[in-house]
XYZ file of C-alpha atoms in Angstrom:
454
model
C -52.181 -49.056 13.552
C -52.072 -50.062 9.866
C -50.879 -47.419 7.204
C -53.542 -45.866 5.792
C -53.527 -46.392 1.852
C -54.042 -44.205 -0.843
C -56.252 -45.108 -3.897
C -53.679 -43.940 -6.528
C -51.118 -45.511 -8.692
C -48.660 -47.618 -6.602
C -45.866 -46.827 -8.385
C -45.902 -43.210 -7.994
C -42.388 -41.984 -6.285
C -42.463 -40.633 -2.506
C -40.688 -39.300 0.453
C -40.982 -41.795 3.392
C -40.644 -40.766 7.157
C -40.741 -42.635 10.108
C -41.803 -40.270 12.718
C -41.125 -39.678 16.596
C -37.363 -39.273 16.311
C -35.935 -35.872 18.279
C -33.576 -34.054 15.658
C -30.241 -33.374 17.039
C -27.158 -31.916 15.465
C -26.136 -28.920 13.062
C -27.069 -28.461 9.521
C -25.607 -25.766 6.860
C -28.518 -23.607 5.419
C -28.581 -23.331 1.838
C -28.418 -20.068 -0.703
C -32.102 -18.223 -0.782
C -34.272 -19.449 -3.448
C -36.118 -16.434 -4.052
C -33.004 -14.389 -3.999
C -31.078 -16.712 -6.565
C -33.983 -16.811 -9.146
C -34.082 -12.751 -8.979
C -30.348 -12.597 -9.044
C -30.212 -15.042 -11.775
C -33.032 -12.675 -13.709
C -31.154 -9.563 -12.855
C -27.720 -11.205 -14.808
C -29.594 -10.646 -18.047
C -28.753 -6.872 -17.322
C -24.885 -7.569 -18.035
C -23.785 -6.091 -21.343
C -20.367 -7.078 -20.666
C -18.089 -9.299 -18.676
C -18.410 -12.630 -16.675
C -21.144 -13.176 -13.881
C -20.161 -15.670 -11.053
C -22.617 -16.692 -8.575
C -21.794 -18.714 -5.653
C -24.051 -20.145 -2.934
C -26.957 -21.093 -5.455
C -29.118 -23.715 -3.572
C -29.021 -27.103 -5.580
C -32.914 -27.069 -6.695
C -34.903 -27.666 -9.640
C -35.838 -24.027 -9.938
C -32.434 -22.703 -10.207
C -31.823 -25.197 -13.165
C -34.992 -24.327 -14.940
C -34.156 -20.471 -14.609
C -30.423 -21.328 -15.951
C -32.050 -23.175 -19.006
C -34.412 -19.930 -19.243
C -31.044 -18.126 -19.589
C -29.546 -20.339 -22.139
C -32.412 -20.200 -24.335
C -31.999 -16.366 -24.457
C -28.221 -16.945 -25.460
C -26.717 -16.481 -22.403
C -23.398 -19.239 -21.921
C -23.649 -20.825 -18.472
C -21.576 -23.682 -16.277
C -22.739 -24.839 -12.985
C -19.441 -25.464 -10.896
C -18.657 -26.847 -7.290
C -21.444 -29.361 -7.439
C -24.077 -26.859 -8.560
C -23.653 -24.198 -5.961
C -21.671 -21.929 -8.411
C -22.479 -20.315 -11.609
C -20.666 -18.709 -14.148
C -22.610 -16.928 -16.913
C -22.140 -14.207 -19.518
C -24.870 -12.253 -20.634
C -23.076 -10.020 -23.085
C -24.969 -11.497 -26.388
C -28.680 -12.025 -26.314
C -30.132 -14.047 -29.127
C -33.881 -13.360 -28.488
C -36.085 -11.069 -26.750
C -38.562 -14.012 -26.075
C -38.567 -16.847 -23.342
C -39.487 -20.255 -23.809
C -43.225 -20.872 -22.863
C -42.972 -24.342 -21.574
C -39.925 -23.033 -18.773
C -42.136 -19.863 -17.983
C -45.328 -21.534 -17.516
C -43.610 -24.010 -14.990
C -42.181 -21.419 -12.779
C -43.426 -18.183 -11.869
C -40.016 -16.520 -10.964
C -39.304 -16.886 -14.799
C -41.603 -13.858 -15.322
C -38.735 -11.815 -13.591
C -36.922 -11.667 -16.750
C -39.696 -9.405 -18.340
C -38.094 -6.072 -16.668
C -34.289 -7.114 -17.752
C -34.993 -7.843 -20.946
C -37.198 -4.897 -21.928
C -34.568 -2.646 -20.531
C -31.508 -4.275 -22.249
C -33.419 -5.086 -25.534
C -36.326 -2.613 -25.806
C -38.464 -5.389 -26.171
C -39.947 -8.633 -24.315
C -42.343 -11.246 -25.254
C -43.188 -13.739 -22.189
C -45.862 -16.441 -21.546
C -48.192 -15.796 -18.632
C -46.170 -17.527 -15.339
C -47.290 -20.732 -13.728
C -46.051 -22.018 -10.478
C -47.561 -23.346 -7.827
C -51.027 -23.761 -7.365
C -51.849 -21.215 -4.209
C -54.267 -18.817 -5.642
C -54.389 -15.673 -7.936
C -51.059 -13.852 -8.197
C -52.002 -11.225 -10.764
C -49.338 -9.703 -12.980
C -51.153 -6.216 -13.124
C -48.357 -4.372 -10.580
C -45.894 -5.386 -12.847
C -47.935 -4.100 -15.818
C -48.604 -0.813 -13.930
C -44.794 -0.201 -13.080
C -43.337 -0.865 -16.147
C -46.208 1.067 -17.975
C -45.085 4.326 -15.904
C -41.801 3.742 -16.994
C -42.453 4.258 -20.484
C -43.349 0.959 -21.718
C -46.066 -0.208 -24.148
C -47.407 -3.504 -22.850
C -49.833 -5.697 -24.641
C -51.675 -9.004 -23.531
C -53.047 -11.715 -25.458
C -53.453 -15.230 -26.015
C -51.571 -16.216 -22.605
C -48.577 -13.979 -23.310
C -47.227 -10.529 -22.769
C -45.260 -8.371 -25.263
C -43.580 -5.417 -24.116
C -41.644 -2.563 -25.834
C -39.744 0.541 -25.205
C -37.742 1.532 -28.052
C -36.688 4.753 -27.147
C -35.459 3.563 -23.451
C -37.286 3.530 -20.437
C -37.614 6.826 -18.340
C -37.571 6.998 -14.906
C -40.864 7.697 -13.090
C -42.422 7.318 -9.682
C -44.339 4.326 -8.893
C -46.667 3.526 -6.030
C -47.620 0.046 -5.502
C -50.897 -0.799 -4.098
C -49.671 -4.192 -2.592
C -46.050 -4.451 -1.513
C -45.156 -7.044 -4.106
C -42.048 -8.985 -4.315
C -42.150 -9.713 -7.963
C -43.223 -6.519 -9.120
C -40.574 -4.366 -7.053
C -38.042 -6.831 -8.545
C -39.132 -6.143 -12.381
C -39.297 -2.558 -11.722
C -35.992 -2.361 -9.994
C -34.327 -4.115 -12.249
C -35.957 -2.498 -15.747
C -35.430 1.044 -14.080
C -31.330 0.120 -13.771
C -31.265 1.135 -17.364
C -33.620 3.741 -17.493
C -32.848 7.240 -17.951
C -33.207 8.984 -14.838
C -34.346 8.471 -11.286
C -37.395 5.748 -10.355
C -38.660 6.010 -6.756
C -41.052 2.957 -6.159
C -43.057 3.938 -2.969
C -44.827 1.106 -1.029
C -41.831 -1.361 -2.107
C -41.631 -4.819 -1.146
C -39.052 -5.237 2.029
C -38.026 -8.537 1.691
C -34.597 -9.905 2.116
C -34.549 -11.099 -1.436
C -35.198 -7.367 -2.449
C -32.241 -6.320 -0.536
C -30.044 -9.334 -2.099
C -30.791 -8.451 -5.607
C -30.234 -4.827 -5.126
C -26.971 -5.504 -3.782
C -25.975 -7.482 -6.721
C -27.105 -4.898 -8.737
C -24.968 -2.271 -7.524
C -22.337 -4.663 -7.562
C -23.040 -4.572 -11.425
C -22.693 -0.669 -11.472
C -26.361 -0.003 -10.831
C -27.202 2.795 -8.740
C -29.906 1.957 -6.180
C -30.677 2.711 -2.779
C -33.468 2.145 -0.232
C -33.898 -1.691 -1.200
C -35.000 -3.588 1.507
C -36.998 -0.370 2.645
C -40.473 0.540 1.506
C -39.244 3.228 -0.437
C -36.822 2.105 -2.962
C -34.967 4.703 -5.351
C -33.191 3.885 -8.562
C -30.932 6.166 -10.718
C -30.650 4.643 -14.319
C -27.038 3.946 -15.852
C -26.140 3.689 -19.235
C -24.784 0.264 -18.697
C -24.050 -2.662 -16.429
C -21.275 -5.091 -16.224
C -20.794 -8.490 -14.875
C -19.764 -9.511 -11.182
C -19.032 -11.915 -8.665
C -21.942 -12.185 -6.024
C -22.557 -14.989 -2.755
C -26.612 -15.192 -2.450
C -27.901 -15.127 1.041
C -28.830 -17.977 3.030
C -32.402 -18.873 2.476
C -35.008 -17.987 5.512
C -37.851 -20.400 4.456
C -35.548 -23.461 4.654
C -33.846 -22.306 8.025
C -37.337 -21.759 9.182
C -38.403 -25.224 8.274
C -35.629 -26.880 9.638
C -35.875 -24.893 12.995
C -39.811 -25.934 12.791
C -38.593 -29.425 12.414
C -36.351 -29.288 15.425
C -39.436 -27.985 17.486
C -41.894 -30.620 16.661
C -39.741 -33.408 17.275
C -38.291 -32.048 20.619
C -35.071 -31.643 19.198
C -31.967 -29.339 19.116
C -30.605 -28.183 16.014
C -28.175 -25.431 15.038
C -28.673 -23.615 11.667
C -25.299 -23.020 10.282
C -25.217 -19.634 8.156
C -28.923 -18.644 9.479
C -29.428 -15.083 9.066
C -30.885 -13.697 12.338
C -32.156 -10.266 11.128
C -34.178 -12.077 8.097
C -35.753 -14.892 10.150
C -36.837 -12.296 13.071
C -40.515 -12.708 12.572
C -40.060 -16.459 12.043
C -38.456 -16.532 15.588
C -40.228 -14.516 17.345
C -43.249 -16.843 16.877
C -41.255 -19.835 17.529
C -40.556 -18.308 21.029
C -44.196 -17.800 21.063
C -44.853 -21.251 20.732
C -42.406 -22.281 23.419
C -38.881 -22.863 21.952
C -35.735 -21.792 22.733
C -34.149 -19.313 19.969
C -30.390 -18.507 20.418
C -28.747 -16.175 17.911
C -25.096 -15.877 17.090
C -22.938 -14.427 14.032
C -22.719 -18.307 12.957
C -26.123 -19.099 12.732
C -29.163 -19.998 14.731
C -29.781 -22.852 17.556
C -33.197 -23.791 18.047
C -34.513 -25.952 20.841
C -37.822 -27.391 21.742
C -38.584 -27.026 25.496
C -40.109 -29.914 27.246
C -43.887 -30.812 26.452
C -46.106 -30.002 23.580
C -45.821 -26.630 21.832
C -47.944 -23.787 23.170
C -50.555 -22.194 20.943
C -50.318 -19.066 19.201
C -51.664 -17.108 16.409
C -49.447 -16.082 13.221
C -50.836 -13.705 10.315
C -49.037 -13.993 7.000
C -48.207 -10.696 5.728
C -45.604 -8.925 3.535
C -42.330 -8.330 5.252
C -41.409 -7.636 8.323
C -44.685 -9.560 8.706
C -44.508 -13.480 9.062
C -43.861 -15.139 5.668
C -46.757 -16.862 3.850
C -44.154 -19.440 2.870
C -43.691 -20.484 6.187
C -47.242 -20.773 7.570
C -47.687 -24.113 6.184
C -44.821 -25.666 8.343
C -45.559 -23.747 11.431
C -48.956 -24.509 11.301
C -48.034 -28.341 11.316
C -46.117 -27.805 14.617
C -49.385 -25.759 15.663
C -51.366 -29.152 15.069
C -49.773 -30.624 18.203
C -50.010 -27.421 20.046
C -51.621 -27.313 23.553
C -54.847 -25.219 22.738
C -56.231 -23.380 19.839
C -54.098 -21.267 17.226
C -55.449 -18.973 14.510
C -53.481 -18.903 11.526
C -54.507 -16.019 8.818
C -52.847 -15.735 5.537
C -53.304 -11.961 4.082
C -51.030 -12.454 0.960
C -52.576 -15.581 -1.026
C -56.264 -16.473 -0.615
C -55.843 -20.517 -1.502
C -53.231 -21.557 0.754
C -54.938 -23.586 3.142
C -55.584 -26.849 0.786
C -52.574 -28.902 2.849
C -54.875 -28.420 5.647
C -57.110 -31.518 3.988
C -53.737 -33.708 4.025
C -52.994 -32.939 7.526
C -56.540 -34.138 8.518
C -55.387 -37.622 7.117
C -53.006 -37.565 10.012
C -55.184 -36.779 12.522
C -54.880 -32.899 12.596
C -58.111 -30.778 13.452
C -59.069 -27.634 11.795
C -61.625 -25.353 10.193
C -61.261 -22.632 7.400
C -62.808 -19.246 6.962
C -61.773 -17.443 4.219
C -58.328 -16.409 5.088
C -57.899 -17.702 8.399
C -57.645 -21.637 9.917
C -58.628 -22.195 13.281
C -56.269 -24.968 14.299
C -57.041 -27.270 17.791
C -54.272 -28.902 18.828
C -54.230 -33.019 19.181
C -51.932 -34.752 21.375
C -50.764 -36.813 18.544
C -50.405 -37.331 14.591
C -50.387 -40.719 12.832
C -48.743 -41.907 9.722
C -50.503 -41.505 6.672
C -50.326 -41.454 2.491
C -50.405 -37.622 1.991
C -49.976 -35.239 -1.195
C -47.565 -32.381 -1.462
C -49.939 -30.138 -3.242
C -47.451 -27.280 -3.599
C -43.904 -26.480 -2.288
C -44.426 -25.342 0.876
C -47.271 -27.674 1.375
C -44.684 -30.652 0.916
C -42.652 -29.345 3.493
C -45.716 -29.228 6.003
C -46.018 -32.721 5.115
C -42.607 -33.911 5.738
C -42.674 -31.727 8.698
C -45.760 -33.472 10.391
C -44.529 -36.658 9.202
C -41.202 -36.336 11.436
C -43.619 -35.836 14.535
C -46.172 -38.620 13.744
C -46.397 -42.294 15.137
C -45.992 -44.651 12.516
C -44.751 -44.054 8.877
C -45.851 -41.502 6.485
C -45.532 -41.222 2.718
C -45.402 -37.885 1.136
C -46.136 -38.019 -2.904
C -45.723 -35.330 -5.822
C -42.326 -34.756 -4.278
C -41.458 -32.897 -7.219
C -42.937 -29.511 -5.693
C -40.258 -29.948 -2.819
C -37.253 -30.774 -5.418
C -38.116 -27.319 -6.946
C -37.428 -25.335 -3.747
C -35.771 -27.230 -1.228
C -31.923 -28.392 -1.510
C -31.803 -32.448 -0.610
C -34.286 -31.674 2.209
C -34.587 -35.539 3.215
C -30.774 -35.492 3.386
C -30.286 -32.517 5.678
C -33.181 -33.936 7.907
C -31.497 -37.394 7.837
C -28.045 -35.986 8.903
C -29.875 -34.834 12.046
C -31.063 -38.001 12.941
C -34.441 -38.526 11.070
C -35.611 -41.709 9.363
C -36.496 -40.236 6.269
C -35.856 -41.376 2.510
C -36.987 -41.391 -1.208
C -38.308 -44.312 -2.996
C -38.529 -44.532 -6.579
C -41.743 -45.738 -8.709
C -41.060 -49.289 -7.660
C -40.183 -48.845 -4.036
C -36.529 -48.843 -4.174
C -34.628 -46.251 -2.074
C -32.752 -43.512 -4.143
C -30.018 -41.481 -2.795
C -30.693 -38.209 -4.428
C -33.250 -35.709 -5.619
C -34.506 -36.157 -9.115
C -34.040 -32.618 -10.189
C -31.216 -30.718 -9.529
C -29.156 -27.735 -11.664
C -26.341 -29.741 -12.395
C -28.384 -32.475 -13.780
C -30.923 -30.240 -15.501
C -28.147 -27.978 -17.399
C -25.114 -28.631 -19.069
C -22.468 -26.033 -19.777
C -22.986 -23.868 -22.655
C -20.972 -21.193 -24.641
C -21.857 -18.066 -26.156
């Protein structure tokens, strides 16, 4: 069967996958994307001393956040090929973040709380990022306002002031928002008095950020639970910290083993962080073996088993994993229901999977996936970061060749995904705009950011 051709500019760069090869072997899991970005924002709170962050993923978003910090006056220097960052935030030269970078990446909005607490004011553009539906900032505003901040929105930006220092308060979040929990926790770290956040987000990234802030001298407890307590201190200092591994990357690689009939050991994967994912892998028929060193993911004989997943805040199934998991369910024996209670527009990628022969229908926040016996390679788009992971995952199992376009989304959030998959036996490579093979991703921290000194 010939490859379906896309009716677009042929010089667009892409990732190319030839499917049908079981993934076998061992791969190291990179540092957590979301935890790294929050910790980089939190480093703004250190009024003295050097901070050394280890285990950072070599992805575009980390480079973008480092550029934001440089703009604010932070000295930065990547080491160890981009996995370690030395920074010093003793001197901040502005309270305004660069609009072009903030609108590129939503996580840069997490600098709002630290800047407000440290400088008494912050000016930041409305955040950007993947187009996956509404992600309002009202809970951020609610929490910071409860701490005494005056906030003014207008013309696509937000200005927050607290000239007399933030004051501790009790905040109830109507939804367990990860970003709002992070912003409130960082702002409260330097507030006067005690702050309690009820219905706080419980994601492992929250736990990681709280551990880092405590290493800087903060007094935080309950991070990673539904009730977060922050007792404000006068000043924080630099610290040395190693970021935890990325459960989304680990889950994607584990699912890639399952969809290809493979056997992969995920070195460094945190079994406790991944339990909502691995339990569903077991329901889909995979063998999961946990150890202190990592997780082994083994596909059973035959097609995956149909199962239902509902994406919801942690400890529920993560919304960032439902796309790759759904790609595997497209080949399952039976009908699966996939519901996303976090974002209302995360099923655009199903249109792309349909080009490969997947069968699905969408009714509101729920997709009905009817498993097929095979997928066929096609030209598809990575409409957002996690959708890109779903396209690559499906391509690994599809008959023939799949070309994934708009790969800049993947570079933002996955460290050298094609290289890791290739190390497990996959036939996967990058092509430039002229169809020539590339060896490395386009956007990595060490390429985006040079050393700067205050």
